[in-house]
Structure formats: C-alpha cells, structure tokens
Amino acid sequence: MARRLLARGYELLIRDVDEAAVRQLKAEPRVTICASPREVAAQAPVVLMSLPVPLALEEVALGADGIVTAGATPCVIDLSTSGVKAARKVAGALAAKGIRYLDAPVSGGVAGAEQGTLAVMVSGNTELFATWKPLLGIVGRNVFNVGAEPGLGQAMKLAKNMLSSTA
C-alpha cells in the first residue's frame, strides 16, 4: 500500500516495529522514518494504520507514545482487521481528543495491496469518508461506505470472510 501511495506522489511518514518493512522503504525519496506513532500523528494530515492484531491497534492508537498523545492529527484511517470491539474502543478514545476516525478494513491480500485491487469496507462519518475516498481508491479498487458507526466496517469484513469460506 505504501508503494502505491509513493507511486502517486505522496510523501510518507512511516513507523513500523518490523525493521525489515522499514528497510524496504527507507531509501525511497519522500519517505521519512519516524520514531513513534505520536511523531507520525503530529505531522500528518491523515494517519493510515494497518496492524496485525487488536492489541497492536490499541497500542499504536492509544498507547503512551500513541496517536492520541499527538493531539494534532485530523483523521485516522484504520485499515486493520481488528474486530468491532477494538474499532469502537479506538474510535471513542480518539473522538474524545478531537481526532476523527474511519474504520476501513481491507480484503484482498498482499497481491491486492500490490495491484491496488483491495476491497475497502469503510464505516464512519460520511463527509469524512467522501474526503478520503480518493486516497483509499489508490489502495483499493472497491471502496464501500457501509455505515456511519465505527465497527460496521469490521462487521462487514467478518461477514465477507464467512461468506468466502462457504464457497
């Protein structure tokens, strides 16, 4: 996903605990490596997160050096598959600090990410969705608004996974 954004001319501030992932992008022009999620959030107009488990999501968003501590980010878009409960918890905590949140889990795997053909199931404020839909369209071919309530994107992703497993 990062490479697709770079190919479209975006500048990226990145933070990842996986040093191999950081090394892959470190030499790219328009990439700045940050020391913490807080550092990213303090400088970015939007933060995209794609994290492996709900605990990581909560740490990056709400931890001691997390996004919530920066207080400056106007929007966080969560591309993780973290579950309804985690999405709602993070959305509520960020909203309490004036940070807007879109729950936007993706489906399509590594190949979909590389080709920009992911499905993106977004829930959250509809005006915020409209603002950031073009950005999400760079990483996903099918970008859907599934409702205004955070967590509905997660619910849709889980339903999609269940339906896919029956085919």
Coordinates of C-alpha atoms in Angstrom, one line a residue:
M1 CA 0.0 0.0 0.0
A2 CA 2.9 2.4 0.8
R3 CA 4.4 1.8 -2.6
R4 CA 1.2 2.6 -4.3
L5 CA 0.9 5.9 -2.4
L6 CA 4.5 6.7 -3.3
A7 CA 3.9 6.0 -6.9
R8 CA 1.1 8.6 -6.8
G9 CA 3.5 11.2 -5.4
Y10 CA 2.5 11.1 -1.8
E11 CA 5.1 11.8 0.9
L12 CA 5.0 9.3 3.7
L13 CA 5.9 9.4 7.4
I14 CA 6.3 5.8 8.5
R15 CA 6.6 3.9 11.7
D16 CA 6.8 0.1 11.9
V17 CA 8.2 -2.2 14.6
D18 CA 9.2 -4.6 11.8
E19 CA 12.7 -3.4 10.8
A20 CA 12.6 -5.4 7.5
A21 CA 9.5 -3.4 6.5
V22 CA 11.2 -0.1 7.3
R23 CA 14.3 -1.1 5.4
Q24 CA 12.2 -1.7 2.2
L25 CA 11.1 1.9 2.2
K26 CA 13.9 3.7 3.9
A27 CA 15.8 4.6 0.7
E28 CA 12.7 5.8 -1.1
P29 CA 12.5 9.5 -1.8
R30 CA 9.6 11.1 0.0
V31 CA 9.8 8.7 2.9
T32 CA 10.6 9.8 6.5
I33 CA 11.1 7.2 9.2
C34 CA 9.5 8.3 12.5
A35 CA 10.4 7.0 16.0
S36 CA 6.8 6.7 17.2
P37 CA 3.1 6.8 16.2
R38 CA 3.0 10.1 18.1
E39 CA 5.7 11.6 15.8
V40 CA 3.7 10.5 12.7
A41 CA 0.4 11.8 14.0
A42 CA 2.0 15.2 15.0
Q43 CA 2.9 15.9 11.4
A44 CA 0.4 14.1 9.1
P45 CA -3.0 15.3 7.9
V46 CA -4.1 11.7 7.9
V47 CA -2.7 8.5 9.5
L48 CA -3.2 5.1 7.8
M49 CA -2.8 2.1 10.1
S50 CA -2.6 -1.5 9.1
L51 CA -1.9 -3.6 12.1
P52 CA -1.9 -7.4 12.7
V53 CA -3.9 -7.7 15.9
P54 CA -6.2 -5.6 18.1
L55 CA -3.6 -5.2 20.9
A56 CA -1.2 -3.6 18.4
L57 CA -4.0 -1.3 17.2
E58 CA -4.8 -0.2 20.7
E59 CA -1.1 0.4 21.5
V60 CA -0.4 2.4 18.3
A61 CA -3.6 4.5 18.7
L62 CA -3.9 4.8 22.5
G63 CA -0.6 3.9 24.0
A64 CA 1.8 6.1 25.9
D65 CA 3.5 7.2 22.7
G66 CA 0.5 6.6 20.5
I67 CA -1.5 8.7 18.1
V68 CA -3.8 10.0 20.8
T69 CA -0.9 11.7 22.5
A70 CA -0.1 13.9 19.5
G71 CA -3.4 15.7 19.6
A72 CA -2.9 17.2 16.1
T73 CA -4.0 14.6 13.6
P74 CA -7.3 15.5 11.9
C75 CA -8.0 11.9 10.8
V76 CA -7.0 8.3 11.4
I77 CA -8.0 5.6 8.9
D78 CA -7.7 2.1 10.3
L79 CA -7.1 -0.5 7.5
S80 CA -6.6 -3.3 10.1
T81 CA -8.9 -6.2 10.7
S82 CA -9.2 -5.7 14.4
G83 CA -12.8 -6.5 15.3
V84 CA -15.9 -4.5 16.1
K85 CA -15.0 -4.0 19.8
A86 CA -11.5 -2.7 19.2
A87 CA -12.6 -0.4 16.4
R88 CA -15.3 1.1 18.7
K89 CA -12.9 1.5 21.6
V90 CA -10.2 3.3 19.5
A91 CA -12.8 5.5 17.7
G92 CA -14.3 6.6 21.1
A93 CA -10.9 7.4 22.6
L94 CA -9.7 9.3 19.6
A95 CA -13.0 11.2 19.4
A96 CA -12.6 12.3 23.0
K97 CA -9.4 14.0 21.9
G98 CA -11.0 15.6 18.8
I99 CA -9.4 13.1 16.3
R100 CA -11.7 11.7 13.6
Y101 CA -11.7 8.0 12.7
L102 CA -12.6 5.8 9.8
D103 CA -12.9 2.1 10.3
A104 CA -11.7 0.7 7.0
P105 CA -10.6 -2.9 7.0
V106 CA -9.2 -4.3 3.7
S107 CA -9.6 -7.6 1.9
G108 CA -7.6 -9.0 -1.0
G109 CA -4.2 -10.0 0.5
V110 CA -0.7 -9.0 -0.5
A111 CA -1.4 -9.3 -4.2
G112 CA -4.4 -7.0 -3.9
A113 CA -2.3 -4.5 -2.0
E114 CA 0.4 -4.5 -4.6
Q115 CA -2.1 -4.2 -7.5
G116 CA -4.4 -1.7 -5.8
T117 CA -7.3 -4.0 -6.1
L118 CA -8.2 -4.4 -2.4
A119 CA -11.8 -4.1 -1.2
V120 CA -12.1 -1.4 1.5
M121 CA -15.1 -1.6 3.8
V122 CA -15.4 1.8 5.4
S123 CA -17.5 3.0 8.3
G124 CA -17.5 6.3 10.0
N125 CA -18.7 9.9 9.2
T126 CA -19.9 10.1 5.6
E127 CA -18.3 13.5 5.0
L128 CA -15.0 12.2 6.2
F129 CA -15.4 9.2 4.0
A130 CA -16.1 11.4 1.0
T131 CA -12.9 13.5 1.8
W132 CA -10.6 10.4 2.0
K133 CA -12.3 8.1 -0.6
P134 CA -9.9 9.2 -3.4
L135 CA -6.9 8.3 -1.2
L136 CA -8.4 4.9 -0.3
G137 CA -9.1 4.4 -4.1
I138 CA -5.3 4.3 -4.6
V139 CA -5.0 1.1 -2.5
G140 CA -8.4 -0.4 -3.3
R141 CA -10.5 -0.8 -6.4
N142 CA -13.7 -1.3 -4.4
V143 CA -14.2 1.3 -1.7
F144 CA -17.5 1.0 0.1
N145 CA -19.2 3.1 2.8
V146 CA -21.0 0.5 4.9
G147 CA -22.4 2.9 7.6
A148 CA -21.7 5.8 9.9
E149 CA -21.0 3.8 13.1
P150 CA -17.4 2.8 13.7
G151 CA -17.1 -1.0 13.8
L152 CA -19.5 -1.6 10.9
G153 CA -16.5 -1.9 8.6
Q154 CA -15.2 -4.6 10.8
A155 CA -18.6 -6.4 10.9
M156 CA -18.8 -6.3 7.1
K157 CA -15.3 -7.7 6.8
L158 CA -16.1 -10.6 9.1
A159 CA -19.3 -11.3 7.2
K160 CA -17.4 -11.3 3.9
N161 CA -14.8 -13.7 5.3
M162 CA -17.6 -16.0 6.5
L163 CA -19.3 -16.0 3.1
S164 CA -16.0 -16.5 1.3
S165 CA -15.3 -19.6 3.4
T166 CA -18.5 -21.3 2.3
A167 CA -17.8 -21.1 -1.4

